[in-house]
mmCIF file of C-alpha atoms and ligand atoms in Angstrom:
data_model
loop_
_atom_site.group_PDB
_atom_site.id
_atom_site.type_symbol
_atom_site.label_atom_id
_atom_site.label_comp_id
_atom_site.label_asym_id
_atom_site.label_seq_id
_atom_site.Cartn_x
_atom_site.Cartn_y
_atom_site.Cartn_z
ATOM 1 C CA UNK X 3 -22.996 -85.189 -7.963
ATOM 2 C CA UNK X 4 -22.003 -88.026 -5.716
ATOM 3 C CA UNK X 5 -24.245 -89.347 -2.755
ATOM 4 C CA UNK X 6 -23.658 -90.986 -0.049
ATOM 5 C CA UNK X 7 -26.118 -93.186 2.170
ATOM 6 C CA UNK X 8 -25.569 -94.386 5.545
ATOM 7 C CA UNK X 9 -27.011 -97.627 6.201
ATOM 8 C CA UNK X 10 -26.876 -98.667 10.540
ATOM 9 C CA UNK X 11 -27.971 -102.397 11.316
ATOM 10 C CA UNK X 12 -26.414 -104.687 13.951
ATOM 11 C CA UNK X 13 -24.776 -107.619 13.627
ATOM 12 C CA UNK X 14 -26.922 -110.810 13.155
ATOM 13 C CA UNK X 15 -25.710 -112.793 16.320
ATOM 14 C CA UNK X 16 -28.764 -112.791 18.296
ATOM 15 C CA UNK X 17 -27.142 -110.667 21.633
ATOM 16 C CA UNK X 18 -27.595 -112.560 24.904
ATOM 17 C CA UNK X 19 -26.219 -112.447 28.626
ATOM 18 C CA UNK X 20 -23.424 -114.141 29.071
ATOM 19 C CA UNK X 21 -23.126 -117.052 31.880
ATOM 20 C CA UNK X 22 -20.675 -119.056 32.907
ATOM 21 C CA UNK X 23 -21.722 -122.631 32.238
ATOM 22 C CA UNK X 24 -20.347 -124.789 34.756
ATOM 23 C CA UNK X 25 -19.972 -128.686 32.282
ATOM 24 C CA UNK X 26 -20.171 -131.899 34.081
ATOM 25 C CA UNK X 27 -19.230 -134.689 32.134
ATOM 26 C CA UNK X 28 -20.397 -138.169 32.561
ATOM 27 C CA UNK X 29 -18.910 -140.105 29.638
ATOM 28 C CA UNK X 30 -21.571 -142.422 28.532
ATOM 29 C CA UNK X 31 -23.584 -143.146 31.339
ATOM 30 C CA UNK X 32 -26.759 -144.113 31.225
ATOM 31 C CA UNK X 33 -26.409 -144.735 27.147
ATOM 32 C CA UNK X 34 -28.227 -147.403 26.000
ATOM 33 C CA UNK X 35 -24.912 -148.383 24.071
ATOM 34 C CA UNK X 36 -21.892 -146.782 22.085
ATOM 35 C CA UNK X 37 -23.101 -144.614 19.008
ATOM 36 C CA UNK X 38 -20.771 -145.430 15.616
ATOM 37 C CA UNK X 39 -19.013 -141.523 15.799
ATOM 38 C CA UNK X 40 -19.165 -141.552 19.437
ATOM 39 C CA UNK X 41 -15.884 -141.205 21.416
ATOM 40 C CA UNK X 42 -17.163 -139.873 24.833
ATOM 41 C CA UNK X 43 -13.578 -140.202 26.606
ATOM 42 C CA UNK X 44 -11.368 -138.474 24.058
ATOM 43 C CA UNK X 45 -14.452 -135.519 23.099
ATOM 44 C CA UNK X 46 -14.521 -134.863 27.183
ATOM 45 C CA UNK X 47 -11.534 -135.261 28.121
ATOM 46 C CA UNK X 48 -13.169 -137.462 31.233
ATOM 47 C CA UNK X 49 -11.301 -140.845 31.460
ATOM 48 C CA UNK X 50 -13.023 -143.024 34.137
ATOM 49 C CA UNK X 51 -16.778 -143.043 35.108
ATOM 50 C CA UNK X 52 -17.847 -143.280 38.729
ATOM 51 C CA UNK X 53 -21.036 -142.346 39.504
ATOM 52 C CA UNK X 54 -20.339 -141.598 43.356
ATOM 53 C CA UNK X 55 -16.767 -140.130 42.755
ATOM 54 C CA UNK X 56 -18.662 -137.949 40.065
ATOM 55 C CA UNK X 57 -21.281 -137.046 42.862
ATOM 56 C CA UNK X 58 -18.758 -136.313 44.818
ATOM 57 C CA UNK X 59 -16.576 -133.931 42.800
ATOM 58 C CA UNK X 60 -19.745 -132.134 41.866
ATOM 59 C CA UNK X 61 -20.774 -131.400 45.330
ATOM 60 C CA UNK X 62 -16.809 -130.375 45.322
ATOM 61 C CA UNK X 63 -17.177 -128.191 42.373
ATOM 62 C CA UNK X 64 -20.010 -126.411 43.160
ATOM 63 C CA UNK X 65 -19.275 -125.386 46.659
ATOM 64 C CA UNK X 66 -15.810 -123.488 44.820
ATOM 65 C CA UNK X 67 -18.161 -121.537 42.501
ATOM 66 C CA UNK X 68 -19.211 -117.898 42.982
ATOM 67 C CA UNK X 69 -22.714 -117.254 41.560
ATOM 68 C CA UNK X 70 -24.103 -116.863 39.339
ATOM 69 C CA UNK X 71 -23.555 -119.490 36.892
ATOM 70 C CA UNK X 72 -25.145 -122.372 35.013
ATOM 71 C CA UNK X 73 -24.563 -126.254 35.216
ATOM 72 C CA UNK X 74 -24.687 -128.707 32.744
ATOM 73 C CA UNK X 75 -24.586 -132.358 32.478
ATOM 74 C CA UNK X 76 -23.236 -133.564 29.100
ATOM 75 C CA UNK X 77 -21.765 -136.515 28.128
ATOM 76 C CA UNK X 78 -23.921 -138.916 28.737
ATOM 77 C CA UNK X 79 -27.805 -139.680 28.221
ATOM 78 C CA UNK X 80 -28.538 -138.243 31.885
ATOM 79 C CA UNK X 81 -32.142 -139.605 31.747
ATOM 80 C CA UNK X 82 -31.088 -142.783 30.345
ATOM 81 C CA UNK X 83 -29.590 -143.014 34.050
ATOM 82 C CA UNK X 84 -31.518 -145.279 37.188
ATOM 83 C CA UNK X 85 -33.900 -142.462 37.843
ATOM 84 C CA UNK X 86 -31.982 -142.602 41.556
ATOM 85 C CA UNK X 87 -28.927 -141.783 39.804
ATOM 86 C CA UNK X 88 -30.735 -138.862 38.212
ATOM 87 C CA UNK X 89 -32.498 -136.944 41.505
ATOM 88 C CA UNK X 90 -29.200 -137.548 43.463
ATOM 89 C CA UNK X 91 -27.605 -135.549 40.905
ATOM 90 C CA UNK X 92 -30.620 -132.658 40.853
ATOM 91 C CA UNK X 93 -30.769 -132.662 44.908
ATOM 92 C CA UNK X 94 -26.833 -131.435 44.921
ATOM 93 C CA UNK X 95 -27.652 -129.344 42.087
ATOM 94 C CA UNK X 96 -30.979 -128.177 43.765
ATOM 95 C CA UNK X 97 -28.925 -127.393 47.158
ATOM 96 C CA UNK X 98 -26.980 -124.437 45.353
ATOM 97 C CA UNK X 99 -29.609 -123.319 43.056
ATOM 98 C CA UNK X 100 -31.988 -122.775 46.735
ATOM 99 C CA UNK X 101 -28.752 -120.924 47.630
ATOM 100 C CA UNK X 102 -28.973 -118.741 45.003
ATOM 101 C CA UNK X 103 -25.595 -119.134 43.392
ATOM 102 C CA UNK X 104 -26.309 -122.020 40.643
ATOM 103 C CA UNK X 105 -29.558 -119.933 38.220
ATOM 104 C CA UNK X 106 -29.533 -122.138 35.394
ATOM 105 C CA UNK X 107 -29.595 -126.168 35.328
ATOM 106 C CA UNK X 108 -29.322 -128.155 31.519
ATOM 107 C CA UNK X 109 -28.985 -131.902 31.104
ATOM 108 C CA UNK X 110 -28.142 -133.585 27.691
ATOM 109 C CA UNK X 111 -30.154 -136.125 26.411
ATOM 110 C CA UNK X 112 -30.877 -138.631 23.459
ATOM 111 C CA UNK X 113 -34.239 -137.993 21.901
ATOM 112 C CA UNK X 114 -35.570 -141.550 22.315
ATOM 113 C CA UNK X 115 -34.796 -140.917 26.305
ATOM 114 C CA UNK X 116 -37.783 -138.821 27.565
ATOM 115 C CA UNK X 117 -41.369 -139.058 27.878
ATOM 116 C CA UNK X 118 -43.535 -136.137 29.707
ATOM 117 C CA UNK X 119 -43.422 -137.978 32.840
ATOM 118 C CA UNK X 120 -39.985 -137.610 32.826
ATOM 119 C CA UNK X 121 -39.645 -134.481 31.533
ATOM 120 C CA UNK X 122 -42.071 -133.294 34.051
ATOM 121 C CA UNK X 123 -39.735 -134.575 36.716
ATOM 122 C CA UNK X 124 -36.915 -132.517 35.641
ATOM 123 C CA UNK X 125 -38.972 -129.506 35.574
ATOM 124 C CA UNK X 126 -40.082 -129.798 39.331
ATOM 125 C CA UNK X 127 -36.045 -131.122 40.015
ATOM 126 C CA UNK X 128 -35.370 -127.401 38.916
ATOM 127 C CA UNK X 129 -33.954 -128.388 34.787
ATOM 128 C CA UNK X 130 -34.371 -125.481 33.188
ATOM 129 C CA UNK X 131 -33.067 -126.986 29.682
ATOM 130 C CA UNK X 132 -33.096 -130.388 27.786
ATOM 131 C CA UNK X 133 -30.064 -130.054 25.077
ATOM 132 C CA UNK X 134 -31.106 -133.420 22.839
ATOM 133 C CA UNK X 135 -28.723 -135.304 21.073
ATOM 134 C CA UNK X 136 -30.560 -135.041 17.233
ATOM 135 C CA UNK X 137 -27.888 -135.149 15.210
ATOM 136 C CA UNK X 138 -30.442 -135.257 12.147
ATOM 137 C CA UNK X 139 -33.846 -135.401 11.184
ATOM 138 C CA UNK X 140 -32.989 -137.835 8.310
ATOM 139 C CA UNK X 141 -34.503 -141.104 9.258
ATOM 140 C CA UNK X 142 -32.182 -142.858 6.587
ATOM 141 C CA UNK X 143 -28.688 -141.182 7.741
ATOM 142 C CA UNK X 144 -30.157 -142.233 11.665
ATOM 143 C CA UNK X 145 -31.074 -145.598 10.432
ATOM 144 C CA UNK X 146 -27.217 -145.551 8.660
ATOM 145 C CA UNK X 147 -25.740 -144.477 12.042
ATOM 146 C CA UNK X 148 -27.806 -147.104 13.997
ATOM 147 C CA UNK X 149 -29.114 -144.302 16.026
ATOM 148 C CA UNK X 150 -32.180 -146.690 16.955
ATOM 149 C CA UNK X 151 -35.173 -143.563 16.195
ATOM 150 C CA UNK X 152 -36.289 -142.403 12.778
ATOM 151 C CA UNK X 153 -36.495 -138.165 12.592
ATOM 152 C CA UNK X 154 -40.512 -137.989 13.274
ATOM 153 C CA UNK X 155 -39.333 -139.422 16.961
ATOM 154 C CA UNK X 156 -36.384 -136.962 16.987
ATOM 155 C CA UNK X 157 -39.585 -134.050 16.431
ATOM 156 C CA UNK X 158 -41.363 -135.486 18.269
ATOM 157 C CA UNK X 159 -39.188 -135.668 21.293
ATOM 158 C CA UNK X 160 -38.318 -131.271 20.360
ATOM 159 C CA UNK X 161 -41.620 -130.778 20.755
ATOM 160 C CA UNK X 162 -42.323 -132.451 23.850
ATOM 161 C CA UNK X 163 -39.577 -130.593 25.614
ATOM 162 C CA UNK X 164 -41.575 -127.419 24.692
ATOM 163 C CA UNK X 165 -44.521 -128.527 25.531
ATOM 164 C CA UNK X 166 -42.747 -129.566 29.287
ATOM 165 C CA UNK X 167 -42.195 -125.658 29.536
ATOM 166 C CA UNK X 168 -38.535 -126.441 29.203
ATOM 167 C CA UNK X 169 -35.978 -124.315 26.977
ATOM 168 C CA UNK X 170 -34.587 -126.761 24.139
ATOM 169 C CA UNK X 171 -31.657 -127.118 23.085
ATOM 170 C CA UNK X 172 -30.406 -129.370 19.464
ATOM 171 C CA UNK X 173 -27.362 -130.693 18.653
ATOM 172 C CA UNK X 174 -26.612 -131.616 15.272
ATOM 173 C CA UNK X 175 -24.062 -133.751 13.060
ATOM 174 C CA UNK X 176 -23.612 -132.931 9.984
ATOM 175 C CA UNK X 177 -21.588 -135.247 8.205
ATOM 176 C CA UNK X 178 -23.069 -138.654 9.285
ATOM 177 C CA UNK X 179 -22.871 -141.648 7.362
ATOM 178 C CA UNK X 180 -24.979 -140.840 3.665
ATOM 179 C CA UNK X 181 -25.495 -137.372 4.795
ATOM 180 C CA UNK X 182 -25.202 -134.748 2.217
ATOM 181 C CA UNK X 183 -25.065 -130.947 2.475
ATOM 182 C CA UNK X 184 -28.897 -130.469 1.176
ATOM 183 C CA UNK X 185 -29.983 -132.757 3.760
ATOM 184 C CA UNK X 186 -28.060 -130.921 5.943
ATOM 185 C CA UNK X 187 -29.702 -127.933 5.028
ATOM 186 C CA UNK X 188 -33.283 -129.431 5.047
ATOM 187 C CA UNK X 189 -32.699 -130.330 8.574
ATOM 188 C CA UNK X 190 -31.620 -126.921 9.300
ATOM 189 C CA UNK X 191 -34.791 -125.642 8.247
ATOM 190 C CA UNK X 192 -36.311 -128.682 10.347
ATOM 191 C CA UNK X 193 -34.418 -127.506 13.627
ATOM 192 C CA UNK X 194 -35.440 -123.830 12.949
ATOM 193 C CA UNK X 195 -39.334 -124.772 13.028
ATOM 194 C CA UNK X 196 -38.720 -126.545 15.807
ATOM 195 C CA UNK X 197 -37.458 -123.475 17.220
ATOM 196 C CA UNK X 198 -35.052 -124.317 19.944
ATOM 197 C CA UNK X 199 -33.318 -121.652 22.398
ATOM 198 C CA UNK X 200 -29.582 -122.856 21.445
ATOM 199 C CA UNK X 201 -27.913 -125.186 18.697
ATOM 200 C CA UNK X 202 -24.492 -127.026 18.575
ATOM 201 C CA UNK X 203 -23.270 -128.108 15.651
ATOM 202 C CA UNK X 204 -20.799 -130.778 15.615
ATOM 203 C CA UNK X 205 -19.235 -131.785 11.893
ATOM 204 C CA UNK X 206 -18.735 -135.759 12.058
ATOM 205 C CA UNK X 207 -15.926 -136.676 12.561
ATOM 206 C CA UNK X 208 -13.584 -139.984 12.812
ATOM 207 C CA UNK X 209 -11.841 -141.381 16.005
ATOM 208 C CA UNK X 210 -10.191 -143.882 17.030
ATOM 209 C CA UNK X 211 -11.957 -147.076 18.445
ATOM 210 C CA UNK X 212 -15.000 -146.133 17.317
ATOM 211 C CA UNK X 213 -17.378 -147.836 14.547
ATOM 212 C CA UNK X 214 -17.319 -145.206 12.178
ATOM 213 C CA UNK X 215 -13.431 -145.638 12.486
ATOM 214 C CA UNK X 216 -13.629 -148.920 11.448
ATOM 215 C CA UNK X 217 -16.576 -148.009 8.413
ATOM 216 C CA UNK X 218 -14.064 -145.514 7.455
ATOM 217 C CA UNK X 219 -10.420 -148.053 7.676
ATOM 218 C CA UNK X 220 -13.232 -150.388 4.871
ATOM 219 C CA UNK X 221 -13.600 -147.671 3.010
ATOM 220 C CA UNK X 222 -17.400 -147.003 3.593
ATOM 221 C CA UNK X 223 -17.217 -143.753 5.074
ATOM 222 C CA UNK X 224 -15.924 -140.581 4.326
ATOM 223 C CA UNK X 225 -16.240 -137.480 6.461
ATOM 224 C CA UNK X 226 -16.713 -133.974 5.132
ATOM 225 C CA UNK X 227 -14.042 -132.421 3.399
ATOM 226 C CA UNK X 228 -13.027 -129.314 6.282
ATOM 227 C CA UNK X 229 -14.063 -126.737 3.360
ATOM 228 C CA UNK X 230 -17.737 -128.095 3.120
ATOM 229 C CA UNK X 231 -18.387 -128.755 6.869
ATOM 230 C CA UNK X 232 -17.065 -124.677 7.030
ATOM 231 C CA UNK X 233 -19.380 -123.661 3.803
ATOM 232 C CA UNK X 234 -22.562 -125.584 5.448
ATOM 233 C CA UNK X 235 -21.953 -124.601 8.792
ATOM 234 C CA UNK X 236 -21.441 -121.124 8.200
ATOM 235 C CA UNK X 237 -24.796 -120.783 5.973
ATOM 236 C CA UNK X 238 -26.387 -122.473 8.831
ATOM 237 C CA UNK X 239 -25.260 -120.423 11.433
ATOM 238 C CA UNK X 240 -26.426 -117.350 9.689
ATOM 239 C CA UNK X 241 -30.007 -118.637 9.029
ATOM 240 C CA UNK X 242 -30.158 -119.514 12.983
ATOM 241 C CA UNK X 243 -28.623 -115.897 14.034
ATOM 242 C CA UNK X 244 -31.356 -114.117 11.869
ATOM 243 C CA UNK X 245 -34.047 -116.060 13.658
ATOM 244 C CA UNK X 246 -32.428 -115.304 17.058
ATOM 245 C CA UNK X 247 -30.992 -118.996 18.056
ATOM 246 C CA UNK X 248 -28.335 -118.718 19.408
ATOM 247 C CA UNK X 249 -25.432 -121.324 18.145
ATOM 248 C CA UNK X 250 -23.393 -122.810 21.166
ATOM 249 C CA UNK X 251 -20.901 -124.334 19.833
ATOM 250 C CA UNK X 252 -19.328 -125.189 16.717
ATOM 251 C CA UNK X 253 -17.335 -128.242 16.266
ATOM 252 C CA UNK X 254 -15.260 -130.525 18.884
ATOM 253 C CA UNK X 255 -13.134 -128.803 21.235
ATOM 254 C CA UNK X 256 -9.687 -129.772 21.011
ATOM 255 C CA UNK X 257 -9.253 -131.602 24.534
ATOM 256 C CA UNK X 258 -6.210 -133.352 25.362
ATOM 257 C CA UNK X 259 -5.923 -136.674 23.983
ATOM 258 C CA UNK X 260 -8.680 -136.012 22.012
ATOM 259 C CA UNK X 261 -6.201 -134.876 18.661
ATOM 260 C CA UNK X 262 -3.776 -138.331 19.316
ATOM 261 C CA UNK X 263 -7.422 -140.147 18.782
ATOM 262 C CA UNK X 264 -8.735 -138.428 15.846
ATOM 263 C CA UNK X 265 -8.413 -140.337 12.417
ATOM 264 C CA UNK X 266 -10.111 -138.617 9.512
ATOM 265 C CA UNK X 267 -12.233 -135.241 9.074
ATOM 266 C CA UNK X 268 -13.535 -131.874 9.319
ATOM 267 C CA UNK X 269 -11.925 -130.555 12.719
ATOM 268 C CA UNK X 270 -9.885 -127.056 12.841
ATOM 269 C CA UNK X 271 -8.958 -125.266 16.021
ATOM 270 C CA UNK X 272 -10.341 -122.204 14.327
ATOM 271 C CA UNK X 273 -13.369 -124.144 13.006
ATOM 272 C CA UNK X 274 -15.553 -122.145 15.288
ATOM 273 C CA UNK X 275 -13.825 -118.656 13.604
ATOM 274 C CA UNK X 276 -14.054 -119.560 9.884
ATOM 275 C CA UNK X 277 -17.624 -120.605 10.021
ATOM 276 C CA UNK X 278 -18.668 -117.604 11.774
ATOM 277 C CA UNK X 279 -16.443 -115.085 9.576
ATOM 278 C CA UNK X 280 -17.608 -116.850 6.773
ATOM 279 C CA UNK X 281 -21.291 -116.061 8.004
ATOM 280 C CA UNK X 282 -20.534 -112.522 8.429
ATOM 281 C CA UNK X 283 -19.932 -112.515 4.572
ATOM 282 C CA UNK X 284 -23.249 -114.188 3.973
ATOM 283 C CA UNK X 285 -24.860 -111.204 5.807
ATOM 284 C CA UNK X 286 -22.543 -108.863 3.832
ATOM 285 C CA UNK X 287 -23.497 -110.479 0.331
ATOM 286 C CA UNK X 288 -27.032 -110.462 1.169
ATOM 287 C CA UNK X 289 -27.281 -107.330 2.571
ATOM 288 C CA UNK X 290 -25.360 -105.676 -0.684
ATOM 289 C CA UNK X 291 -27.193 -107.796 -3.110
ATOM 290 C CA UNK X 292 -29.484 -105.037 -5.641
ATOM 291 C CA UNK X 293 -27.830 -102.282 -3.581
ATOM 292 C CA UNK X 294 -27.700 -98.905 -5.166
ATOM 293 C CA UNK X 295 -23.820 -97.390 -5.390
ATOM 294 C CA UNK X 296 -20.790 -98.531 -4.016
ATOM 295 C CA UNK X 297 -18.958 -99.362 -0.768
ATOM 296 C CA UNK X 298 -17.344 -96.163 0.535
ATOM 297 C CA UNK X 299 -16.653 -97.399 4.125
ATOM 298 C CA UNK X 300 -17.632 -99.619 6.166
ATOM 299 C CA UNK X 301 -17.849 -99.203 10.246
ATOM 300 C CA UNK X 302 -17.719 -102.661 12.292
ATOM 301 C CA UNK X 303 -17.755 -103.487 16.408
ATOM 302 C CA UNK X 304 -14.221 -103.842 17.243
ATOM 303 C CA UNK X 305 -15.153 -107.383 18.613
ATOM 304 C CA UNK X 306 -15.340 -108.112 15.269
ATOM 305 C CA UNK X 307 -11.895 -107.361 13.862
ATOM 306 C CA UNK X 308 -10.780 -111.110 13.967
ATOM 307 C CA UNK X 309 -13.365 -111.940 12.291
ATOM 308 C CA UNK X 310 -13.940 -110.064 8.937
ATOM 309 C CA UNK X 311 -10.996 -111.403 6.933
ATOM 310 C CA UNK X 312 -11.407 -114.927 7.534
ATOM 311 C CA UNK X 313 -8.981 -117.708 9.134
ATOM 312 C CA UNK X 314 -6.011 -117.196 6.872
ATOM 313 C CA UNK X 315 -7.226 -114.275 5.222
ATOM 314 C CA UNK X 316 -9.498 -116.539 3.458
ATOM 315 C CA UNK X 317 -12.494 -114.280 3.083
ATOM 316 C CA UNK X 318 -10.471 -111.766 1.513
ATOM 317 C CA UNK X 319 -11.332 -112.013 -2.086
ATOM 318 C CA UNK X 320 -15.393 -112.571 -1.401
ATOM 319 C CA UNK X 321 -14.912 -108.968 0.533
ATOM 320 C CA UNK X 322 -13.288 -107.330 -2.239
ATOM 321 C CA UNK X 323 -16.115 -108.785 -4.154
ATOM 322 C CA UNK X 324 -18.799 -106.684 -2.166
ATOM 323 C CA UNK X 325 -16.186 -103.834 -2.403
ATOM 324 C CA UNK X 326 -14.962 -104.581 1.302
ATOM 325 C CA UNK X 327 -11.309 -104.171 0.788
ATOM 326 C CA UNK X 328 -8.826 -103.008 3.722
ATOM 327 C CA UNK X 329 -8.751 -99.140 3.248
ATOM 328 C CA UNK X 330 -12.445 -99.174 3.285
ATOM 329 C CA UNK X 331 -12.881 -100.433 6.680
ATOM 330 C CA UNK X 332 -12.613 -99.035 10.286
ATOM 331 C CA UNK X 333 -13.247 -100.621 13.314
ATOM 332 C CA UNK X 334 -15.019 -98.444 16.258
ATOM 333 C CA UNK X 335 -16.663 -98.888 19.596
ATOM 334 C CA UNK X 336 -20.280 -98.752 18.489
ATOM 335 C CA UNK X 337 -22.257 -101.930 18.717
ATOM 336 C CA UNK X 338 -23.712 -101.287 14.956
ATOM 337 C CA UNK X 339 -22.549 -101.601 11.521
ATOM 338 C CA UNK X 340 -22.874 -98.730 9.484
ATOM 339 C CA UNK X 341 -22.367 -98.861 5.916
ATOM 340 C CA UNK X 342 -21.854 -95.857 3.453
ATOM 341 C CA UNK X 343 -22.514 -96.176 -0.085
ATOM 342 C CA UNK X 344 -21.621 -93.818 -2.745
ATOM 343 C CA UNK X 345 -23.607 -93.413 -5.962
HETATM 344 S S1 LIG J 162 -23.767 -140.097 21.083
HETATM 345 FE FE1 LIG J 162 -24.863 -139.785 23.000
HETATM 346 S S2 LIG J 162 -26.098 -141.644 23.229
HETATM 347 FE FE2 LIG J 162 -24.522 -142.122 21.719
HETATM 348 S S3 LIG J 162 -22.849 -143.035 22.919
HETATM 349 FE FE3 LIG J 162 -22.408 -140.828 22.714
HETATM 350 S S4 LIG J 162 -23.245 -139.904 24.546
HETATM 351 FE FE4 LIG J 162 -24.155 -141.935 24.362
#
């Protein structure tokens, strides 16, 4: 006689409430000099930086905003600014968080940038997160990039944010000059002991006017091919969503001017989509793997309809695999999965 089991789990992205995170860019300032993959202008879409016109605007911005929302400044290695520079920017910042509209304050950092004095400040200037600029833990592929800090600073410098009492945040670059997928993965374990509260993941790529552009026009660089920086990311993302980190962002956005400037690699508009999809499968295969019976249905959050089949339909076949093929799957307005196997 056949059996069926039912099988209810959620999804693996780690829920969270959603805030709108006001960004203020400040393209390079207070950088100690231009990083080889670094193309501040075109990634921000923020041509011209003036401090004081920037000060300005963001006393602008913020007095448009209804609460509650977050504020970040990105761009830039905020602490690498004249420490002036830096409180002028908290005290408008602090002005609207005493308000009560502005709840959340972030600014983006390079890991050689902060000390616990400094740190400290930010704390008592009302920072409630230090997102640092990582991009790996492997002190060759740094040295290769001419990062200027080897990865025991770059764990160092996690740590200390902890210890400040501040949330961390790491962004990471996969794809850097020598970097392969299993150190990719090694420093995905590296972030994951570090635990940090959020994670961006960037894929390397190429643009214009920058020195990996001209490493790559000598023919000593080549960026991940699109189908590896989607394989690695997406088995990265699902080892951060099953220990609750939540991933930010996943690859470049596509700001204007910022496609006319790139040369060479892994950027899709619906990088962001395949990688998590292919994720999703990840959870599927290891969920199904040893499991008694087969697939008789499968329930999934509507949000998630997008999703399953892959950009392109490209997750398709690995489905059908698992015994996840069309007529087997309904999408309802639960928030779990259910799964019913028959035997
Ligand atoms: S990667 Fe960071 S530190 Fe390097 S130039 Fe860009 S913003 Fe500045």
């Amino acid at each position: 006689m056949t059996q069926i089991r039912t099988a209810r789990f959620p999804h693996p992205e780690p829920l969270h409430d959603k805030l709108v995170l006001l960004p203020v860019f400040l393209p390079f300032a207070g950088c100690p000099g231009r990083c080889v993959f670094c193309d501040q202008h075109a990634q921000t879409g923020t041509a011209s930086m003036d401090l004081e016109q920037a000060l300005r605007e963001l006393g602008e911005r913020l007095s448009l905003m209804p609460g509650p929302y977050g504020l970040g400044f990105f761009g830039g290695t905020f602490t690498g600014l004249d420490p002036d520079w830096q409180d002028r920017f908290l005290k408008i910042a602090g002005s609207f968080r005493d308000a009560g509209a502005l709840v959340h304050l972030r600014v983006s950092t390079r890991p050689d940038r902060i000390d616990p004095s400094t740190l400290a400040r930010l704390r008592e200037s009302g920072v409630s997160m230090v997102e640092l600029g990582v991009q790996t833990f492997d002190s060759q592929v740094l040295e290769r990039s001419g990062r200027g800090y080897d990865g025991a600073l770059a764990a160092r410098a996690c740590e200390m944010v902890r210890q400040a009492g501040l949330e961390l945040g790491i962004q990471l670059l996969p794809g850097l000059p020598g970097h392969e997928p299993g150190q990719w993965r090694e420093d995905v374990r590296q972030t994951l002991a570090l635990k940090p509260d959020v994670v961006r993941i960037y894929p390397c790529v190429v643009m214009a006017g920058t020195g990996l552009a001209d490493m790559h026009a000598r023919g000593e660089y080549e960026p991940w091919p699109l189908e590896t920086a989607v394989t690695e990311s997406g088995w990265a993302l699902l080892r951060f969503w099953e220990a609750g980190v939540r991933v930010i962002r996943l690859g470049l956005a596509g700001e204007q001017g910022m496609l006319s400037r790139l040369v060479a690699g892994p950027w899709h508009p619906a990088f962001g989509n395949m990688a998590r999809s292919l994720a999703f499968v990840y959870f599927l295969e290891e969920r199904l793997r040893g499991a008694q019976g087969r697939v008789k249905r499968i329930f999934l959050p509507r949000r998630f309809s997008g999703e399953l089949w892959g950009h392109g339909r490209a997750n398709v076949q690995a489905l059908a695999r698992l015994g996840i093929v069309k007529e087997r799957v309904e999408f309802w307005s639960e928030q779990d999965i259910a799964l019913e196997m028959e035997e």
